[in-house]
Amino acid sequence: MTATVITAETLIHRYADDIAQQPPATYLAALISQLDTAAPRYEVARINGHDDLQTASSYLDETQRATGTDRDAFLRRAHDLLRLLVSDRTQEHRTDAGD
């Protein structure tokens, strides 16, 4: 069984459109910023997972300084949180906000 390789580009491609309240992120720092913006909005909307968005953002921030297997581990942790949250919860938030 082959493990899927998660890269910053993979995460941007998979999650930037769903998380963006503005044009989607095209680089890692922009995705981090958008996660940091989305987390308090989720909290105000009482959507479970806002703390996981903050944690994923922290993991992605760490990837900018990490190398090798440490970088891979931070990317994988961020992915594990985001894949459970982003599309379903973002749609819930947009529905509640009337977007």
XYZ file of N, CA and C in Angstrom:
297
model
N 0.839 -1.177 0.000
C 0.000 0.000 0.000
C 0.883 1.238 0.000
N 0.645 2.152 -0.927
C 1.441 3.356 -1.064
C 0.763 4.508 -0.340
N 1.532 5.216 0.460
C 0.999 6.379 1.173
C 0.902 7.563 0.219
N -0.156 8.328 0.356
C -0.329 9.523 -0.453
C 0.608 10.608 0.050
N 1.319 11.226 -0.863
C 2.224 12.316 -0.500
C 1.415 13.604 -0.435
N 1.488 14.275 0.684
C 0.789 15.543 0.876
C 1.820 16.654 0.776
N 1.552 17.616 -0.091
C 2.420 18.780 -0.235
C 1.614 20.028 0.063
N 2.300 21.145 0.231
C 1.611 22.420 0.425
C 0.710 22.706 -0.769
N 1.186 22.411 -1.952
C 0.398 22.636 -3.163
C -0.863 21.777 -3.175
N -0.761 20.547 -2.684
C -1.915 19.670 -2.594
C -2.983 20.293 -1.699
N -2.556 20.790 -0.543
C -3.506 21.386 0.400
C -4.137 22.645 -0.174
N -3.354 23.453 -0.830
C -3.891 24.665 -1.458
C -4.935 24.277 -2.497
N -4.603 23.324 -3.328
C -5.518 22.876 -4.387
C -6.824 22.318 -3.807
N -6.725 21.547 -2.739
C -7.905 20.887 -2.176
C -8.789 21.799 -1.344
N -8.195 22.777 -0.646
C -8.964 23.496 0.369
C -9.114 24.994 0.160
N -8.308 25.605 -0.674
C -8.336 27.070 -0.807
C -9.676 27.586 -1.313
N -10.270 26.918 -2.291
C -11.554 27.392 -2.810
C -12.640 27.373 -1.736
N -12.672 26.330 -0.926
C -13.712 26.207 0.091
C -13.526 27.168 1.260
N -12.306 27.470 1.614
C -12.058 28.275 2.806
C -12.056 29.774 2.512
N -11.848 30.149 1.269
C -11.656 31.562 0.914
C -12.933 32.381 1.086
N -12.778 33.559 1.657
C -13.822 34.574 1.690
C -13.468 35.664 0.681
N -12.435 35.449 -0.036
C -11.875 36.351 -1.033
C -11.303 35.454 -2.126
N -10.534 35.975 -3.063
C -9.938 35.042 -4.033
C -9.168 33.933 -3.307
N -9.284 32.695 -3.780
C -8.622 31.575 -3.117
C -7.104 31.744 -3.062
N -6.532 31.199 -2.022
C -5.085 31.236 -1.843
C -4.386 30.512 -2.987
N -3.242 31.034 -3.365
C -2.426 30.373 -4.382
C -1.042 30.024 -3.838
N -0.787 30.376 -2.597
C 0.473 30.022 -1.950
C 0.199 29.779 -0.464
N 1.117 29.121 0.213
C 0.898 28.632 1.566
C 0.593 29.745 2.559
N 1.326 30.823 2.537
C 1.090 31.907 3.499
C -0.317 32.481 3.355
N -0.816 32.545 2.144
C -2.182 33.042 1.924
C -3.214 32.064 2.479
N -2.991 30.760 2.322
C -3.903 29.771 2.885
C -3.910 29.867 4.406
N -2.746 30.032 5.002
C -2.652 30.195 6.453
C -3.465 31.415 6.890
N -3.306 32.502 6.189
C -4.041 33.726 6.508
C -5.547 33.509 6.394
N -5.976 32.809 5.365
C -7.402 32.569 5.185
C -7.954 31.631 6.260
N -7.168 30.668 6.689
C -7.595 29.812 7.797
C -7.722 30.625 9.078
N -6.760 31.531 9.293
C -6.801 32.392 10.474
C -8.010 33.325 10.453
N -8.436 33.720 9.280
C -9.630 34.558 9.136
C -10.896 33.730 9.326
N -10.908 32.510 8.801
C -12.098 31.664 8.870
C -12.374 31.156 10.287
N -11.341 30.874 11.048
C -11.536 30.260 12.371
C -12.460 31.078 13.275
N -12.235 32.377 13.467
C -13.162 33.113 14.330
C -14.565 33.247 13.729
N -14.653 33.247 12.423
C -15.978 33.291 11.781
C -16.755 32.007 12.063
N -16.057 30.885 12.017
C -16.700 29.619 12.374
C -17.166 29.660 13.826
N -16.314 30.201 14.692
C -16.658 30.262 16.111
C -17.908 31.118 16.331
N -17.958 32.288 15.726
C -19.113 33.174 15.858
C -20.375 32.492 15.324
N -20.230 31.743 14.242
C -21.362 31.039 13.648
C -21.706 29.749 14.411
N -20.937 29.469 15.467
C -21.138 28.266 16.283
C -21.006 26.986 15.480
N -20.042 26.983 14.582
C -19.753 25.800 13.781
C -18.593 25.063 14.430
N -18.827 23.807 14.760
C -17.777 23.005 15.372
C -16.581 22.921 14.439
N -15.402 23.040 15.012
C -14.190 22.878 14.232
C -13.334 24.116 14.123
N -13.799 25.246 14.659
C -12.988 26.459 14.528
C -11.609 26.285 15.154
N -11.547 25.564 16.266
C -10.253 25.335 16.898
C -9.361 24.443 16.038
N -9.963 23.526 15.292
C -9.174 22.684 14.388
C -8.626 23.483 13.209
N -9.372 24.498 12.762
C -8.843 25.381 11.713
C -7.619 26.120 12.218
N -7.688 26.592 13.457
C -6.536 27.284 14.048
C -5.344 26.343 14.181
N -5.613 25.122 14.585
C -4.537 24.139 14.723
C -3.931 23.812 13.364
N -4.763 23.611 12.363
C -4.262 23.337 11.011
C -3.414 24.501 10.512
N -3.853 25.711 10.783
C -3.080 26.892 10.404
C -1.704 26.879 11.078
N -1.683 26.512 12.350
C -0.405 26.433 13.079
C 0.512 25.376 12.481
N -0.063 24.229 12.129
C 0.739 23.181 11.501
C 1.324 23.668 10.170
N 0.496 24.342 9.388
C 0.987 24.850 8.102
C 2.064 25.909 8.297
N 1.897 26.731 9.313
C 2.919 27.723 9.618
C 4.244 27.039 9.969
N 4.160 25.952 10.715
C 5.372 25.199 11.077
C 6.055 24.606 9.848
N 5.284 24.248 8.821
C 5.901 23.657 7.628
C 6.841 24.631 6.938
N 6.623 25.914 7.138
C 7.478 26.914 6.487
C 8.891 26.915 7.066
N 9.041 26.392 8.281
C 10.357 26.341 8.916
C 10.925 24.923 8.987
N 10.054 23.938 8.896
C 10.476 22.544 9.055
C 11.068 22.005 7.755
N 11.798 20.928 7.899
C 12.385 20.255 6.744
C 12.147 18.755 6.858
N 12.302 18.083 5.738
C 12.275 16.621 5.713
C 11.019 16.015 6.294
N 11.213 15.007 7.134
C 10.075 14.283 7.699
C 9.256 15.150 8.648
N 9.876 16.140 9.289
C 9.111 17.044 10.144
C 8.108 17.839 9.313
N 8.557 18.337 8.180
C 7.665 19.085 7.284
C 6.524 18.180 6.811
N 6.858 16.975 6.412
C 5.848 16.018 5.968
C 4.819 15.744 7.065
N 5.283 15.622 8.298
C 4.379 15.347 9.423
C 3.428 16.512 9.659
N 3.923 17.747 9.601
C 3.052 18.914 9.785
C 2.025 19.012 8.657
N 2.445 18.750 7.432
C 1.512 18.778 6.308
C 0.428 17.713 6.469
N 0.813 16.526 6.868
C -0.140 15.430 7.059
C -1.132 15.772 8.176
N -0.634 16.336 9.281
C -1.531 16.704 10.387
C -2.536 17.764 9.948
N -2.064 18.767 9.216
C -2.964 19.814 8.718
C -4.009 19.201 7.787
N -3.565 18.350 6.890
C -4.484 17.690 5.958
C -5.545 16.882 6.708
N -5.135 16.133 7.711
C -6.077 15.301 8.463
C -7.172 16.150 9.110
N -6.812 17.322 9.607
C -7.822 18.206 10.191
C -8.700 18.844 9.118
N -8.079 19.326 8.068
C -8.823 20.054 7.037
C -9.775 19.153 6.259
N -9.370 17.955 5.973
C -10.239 17.095 5.155
C -11.519 16.763 5.893
N -11.491 16.750 7.202
C -12.693 16.464 7.974
C -13.593 17.686 8.118
N -13.029 18.863 7.959
C -13.767 20.087 8.246
C -14.210 20.903 7.056
N -13.324 21.098 6.142
C -13.470 22.227 5.230
C -14.717 22.186 4.369
N -14.914 21.217 3.549
C -16.029 21.333 2.610
C -17.382 21.304 3.303
N -17.608 20.364 4.216
C -18.907 20.290 4.892
C -19.156 21.498 5.787
N -18.198 21.846 6.602
C -18.377 22.955 7.541
C -18.429 24.294 6.817
N -17.640 24.435 5.760
C -17.656 25.689 5.012
C -19.012 25.879 4.349
N -19.550 24.818 3.810
C -20.886 24.923 3.209
C -21.919 25.297 4.271
N -21.783 24.723 5.462
C -22.686 25.057 6.561
C -22.577 26.540 6.913
N -21.347 27.040 6.998
C -21.130 28.456 7.315
C -21.715 29.349 6.224
N -21.488 29.020 4.974
C -21.995 29.829 3.876
C -23.526 29.813 3.856
N -24.116 28.691 4.162
C -25.572 28.611 4.226
C -26.098 29.509 5.344
N -25.453 29.428 6.514
C -25.877 30.249 7.652
C -25.690 31.740 7.367
N -24.615 32.081 6.639
C -24.308 33.476 6.345
C -25.114 34.010 5.164
N -25.772 33.108 4.439
C -26.573 33.531 3.307
C -25.800 33.745 2.033
N -24.604 33.168 1.942
C -23.799 33.278 0.711
C -24.359 32.392 -0.365
